[in-house]
CSV table of C-alpha atoms and ligand atoms in Angstrom, one decimal:
chain,number,residue,atom,x,y,z
X,1,MET,CA,121.5,17.5,161.1
X,2,ILE,CA,118.9,14.9,162.7
X,3,SER,CA,119.4,14.3,166.5
X,4,GLU,CA,119.7,11.1,168.0
X,5,LYS,CA,116.4,11.4,169.8
X,6,VAL,CA,114.4,12.2,166.5
X,7,ALA,CA,116.2,9.5,164.7
X,8,ALA,CA,115.2,7.0,167.3
X,9,LEU,CA,111.6,8.1,167.1
X,10,LEU,CA,111.8,7.7,163.4
X,11,ASN,CA,113.3,4.3,163.4
X,12,ASN,CA,110.6,3.2,166.1
X,13,GLN,CA,108.0,4.5,163.5
X,14,VAL,CA,109.2,2.1,161.0
X,15,ASN,CA,108.3,-0.7,163.4
X,16,LYS,CA,104.9,0.8,164.2
X,17,GLU,CA,103.8,1.1,160.5
X,18,PHE,CA,104.8,-2.4,159.9
X,19,TYR,CA,102.9,-3.3,163.0
X,20,SER,CA,99.8,-1.4,161.4
X,21,SER,CA,100.2,-3.2,158.3
X,22,TYR,CA,100.3,-6.6,160.1
X,23,LEU,CA,97.3,-5.5,162.4
X,24,TYR,CA,95.2,-4.8,159.1
X,25,LEU,CA,96.1,-7.9,157.7
X,26,ASP,CA,94.7,-9.7,160.8
X,27,PHE,CA,91.4,-7.8,160.3
X,28,SER,CA,91.5,-8.8,156.6
X,29,ASN,CA,91.9,-12.4,157.5
X,30,PHE,CA,89.1,-12.0,160.2
X,31,TYR,CA,86.7,-10.7,157.3
X,32,VAL,CA,87.7,-13.5,155.0
X,33,ASP,CA,86.6,-15.9,157.7
X,34,GLN,CA,83.3,-14.1,157.9
X,35,GLY,CA,82.6,-14.3,154.2
X,36,LEU,CA,82.9,-10.5,153.9
X,37,ASN,CA,85.5,-10.4,151.1
X,38,GLY,CA,84.9,-6.6,150.4
X,39,PHE,CA,85.9,-5.7,153.9
X,40,ALA,CA,88.9,-8.1,153.8
X,41,ASN,CA,89.9,-6.4,150.4
X,42,TRP,CA,89.6,-3.0,152.2
X,43,TYR,CA,91.9,-3.8,155.0
X,44,LYS,CA,94.2,-5.7,152.7
X,45,VAL,CA,94.7,-2.4,150.8
X,46,GLN,CA,95.0,-0.5,154.1
X,47,ALA,CA,97.8,-3.1,155.1
X,48,GLN,CA,99.6,-2.2,151.8
X,49,GLU,CA,99.4,1.5,152.5
X,50,GLU,CA,100.9,0.9,155.8
X,51,ARG,CA,103.7,-1.0,154.4
X,52,ASP,CA,104.3,1.9,152.2
X,53,HIS,CA,104.4,4.2,155.2
X,54,ALA,CA,107.0,1.9,156.8
X,55,LEU,CA,109.2,2.3,153.7
X,56,LEU,CA,108.8,6.0,153.6
X,57,PHE,CA,110.2,6.3,157.1
X,58,MET,CA,113.0,4.0,156.1
X,59,GLN,CA,113.8,6.1,152.8
X,60,TYR,CA,113.7,9.4,154.5
X,61,MET,CA,116.2,8.0,157.3
X,62,GLN,CA,118.4,6.7,154.7
X,63,ASN,CA,118.2,9.9,152.4
X,64,ASN,CA,119.6,11.5,155.7
X,65,ASP,CA,122.4,9.0,156.4
X,66,LEU,CA,120.6,7.5,159.1
X,67,LYS,CA,121.1,3.7,160.0
X,68,VAL,CA,117.7,1.8,160.0
X,69,THR,CA,117.3,-1.1,162.4
X,70,LEU,CA,114.3,-3.5,162.0
X,71,GLU,CA,113.0,-4.7,165.2
X,72,ALA,CA,110.5,-7.6,165.8
X,73,VAL,CA,106.9,-6.8,164.9
X,74,ASP,CA,104.3,-7.5,167.5
X,75,LYS,CA,101.5,-10.0,167.2
X,76,PRO,CA,98.2,-8.6,166.7
X,77,THR,CA,96.2,-9.3,169.8
X,78,VAL,CA,93.0,-7.5,169.3
X,79,LEU,CA,90.0,-9.8,170.1
X,80,LEU,CA,87.7,-10.0,166.9
X,81,LYS,CA,84.2,-11.4,167.3
X,82,GLU,CA,81.6,-9.0,165.9
X,83,ASN,CA,81.8,-7.5,162.2
X,84,MET,CA,82.1,-4.0,164.1
X,85,ASP,CA,85.1,-5.1,166.1
X,86,PRO,CA,87.9,-4.5,163.7
X,87,LEU,CA,86.6,-1.1,162.6
X,88,LYS,CA,86.3,0.1,166.1
X,89,ALA,CA,89.8,-1.2,166.9
X,90,GLY,CA,91.1,0.3,163.6
X,91,LEU,CA,89.8,3.7,164.7
X,92,LYS,CA,91.4,3.3,168.2
X,93,HIS,CA,94.6,2.4,166.5
X,94,GLU,CA,94.6,5.3,163.9
X,95,ILE,CA,94.1,7.8,166.9
X,96,HIS,CA,97.1,6.1,168.5
X,97,VAL,CA,99.3,6.3,165.5
X,98,THR,CA,98.3,10.1,165.1
X,99,GLY,CA,99.8,10.5,168.6
X,100,LEU,CA,102.8,8.8,167.6
X,101,ILE,CA,103.3,10.9,164.5
X,102,HIS,CA,102.6,14.2,166.5
X,103,ASN,CA,105.0,13.0,169.1
X,104,ILE,CA,107.8,12.9,166.5
X,105,TYR,CA,106.7,16.2,165.1
X,106,ASP,CA,107.0,17.8,168.4
X,107,ALA,CA,110.5,16.5,168.9
X,108,ALA,CA,111.4,17.9,165.6
X,109,TYR,CA,109.9,21.2,166.4
X,110,GLN,CA,111.7,21.5,169.7
X,111,GLU,CA,115.1,21.0,167.9
X,112,LYS,CA,114.1,23.3,165.0
X,113,ASP,CA,114.5,20.2,162.8
X,114,PHE,CA,112.6,21.8,159.8
X,115,ARG,CA,113.3,19.2,157.4
X,116,THR,CA,111.7,16.4,159.4
X,117,MET,CA,108.9,18.5,160.2
X,118,GLN,CA,108.2,19.1,156.5
X,119,PHE,CA,108.5,15.2,156.0
X,120,LEU,CA,106.2,14.7,158.6
X,121,ASP,CA,103.4,17.0,157.3
X,122,TRP,CA,102.3,14.5,154.7
X,123,PHE,CA,101.8,12.2,157.7
X,124,VAL,CA,99.9,14.7,159.8
X,125,LYS,CA,97.4,15.1,156.9
X,126,GLU,CA,97.3,11.4,156.1
X,127,GLN,CA,96.5,10.6,159.8
X,128,GLY,CA,93.5,13.0,159.5
X,129,GLU,CA,92.3,11.2,156.6
X,130,GLU,CA,92.7,7.8,158.0
X,131,GLU,CA,90.7,8.9,161.2
X,132,THR,CA,88.1,10.1,158.9
X,133,ASN,CA,87.9,6.9,156.8
X,134,ALA,CA,87.9,4.8,160.0
X,135,THR,CA,85.0,6.8,161.4
X,136,ASP,CA,83.0,6.6,158.2
X,137,LEU,CA,83.3,2.7,158.3
X,138,ILE,CA,81.9,2.6,161.6
X,139,LYS,CA,79.1,5.0,160.7
X,140,LYS,CA,78.2,2.8,157.8
X,141,MET,CA,78.3,-0.5,159.7
X,142,ASP,CA,76.0,1.1,162.4
X,143,LEU,CA,73.6,2.1,159.7
X,144,PHE,CA,73.7,-1.0,157.6
X,145,GLY,CA,75.4,-3.9,159.4
X,146,SER,CA,72.4,-5.4,160.9
X,147,ASP,CA,70.4,-5.9,157.6
X,148,PRO,CA,71.9,-8.7,155.6
X,149,LYS,CA,70.9,-7.1,152.2
X,150,SER,CA,72.6,-3.8,153.2
X,151,LEU,CA,75.5,-5.4,154.6
X,152,TYR,CA,76.1,-7.4,151.2
X,153,MET,CA,75.9,-3.9,149.4
X,154,LEU,CA,78.3,-2.3,151.7
X,155,ASP,CA,80.8,-5.3,151.2
X,156,ASN,CA,80.6,-5.0,147.6
X,157,GLU,CA,81.3,-1.1,147.7
X,158,LEU,CA,84.5,-1.9,149.8
X,159,ALA,CA,85.6,-4.5,147.4
X,160,ALA,CA,86.1,-2.0,144.9
X,161,ARG,CA,88.9,-0.4,146.6
X,162,VAL,CA,92.3,-0.7,144.8
X,163,TYR,CA,95.9,0.0,146.1
X,164,THR,CA,97.3,3.0,144.9
X,165,ALA,CA,101.0,4.1,145.5
X,166,PRO,CA,101.4,6.9,148.2
X,167,SER,CA,101.4,10.5,146.7
X,168,LEU,CA,104.6,11.3,148.7
X,169,VAL,CA,107.7,10.7,146.8
X,170,LEU,CA,111.1,10.8,148.4
D,1,FE2,FE1,100.4,4.6,158.7
């Protein structure tokens, strides 16, 4: 039995994951405008992953007979001017999301809701990877972003990212 508190947190996370998807589409659009289609591709794939996360939370709720309520998704309001801006905002956002996941985990732990804890384990690991990826991108932009030739090659590298479905199946 999943408590009302944990159910509310799970439902809230559906919204947050859709917001992440929306935010990363905003980043993707920014890079399209900059002519950096590889970066744009990278964030478009990232947006697809975030949508998948929202669907996984929905599926988990529905597998446990919980009603999902879709709320309005916030408008992305991060001011983007420099090529580095989305990368830094992305890391900040992932750290925030890690906190949200840990908060749900903590609530499940308090209530000995082992099923939800096990479901969230995948997301705890995923968040570690997201933070690492975001940090790596910042490092690369720091190193190569100011040299046009290197930026071109980095953009080409990021153009190669392809979408793959999440490894978690519910
Ligand atoms: Fe996510």
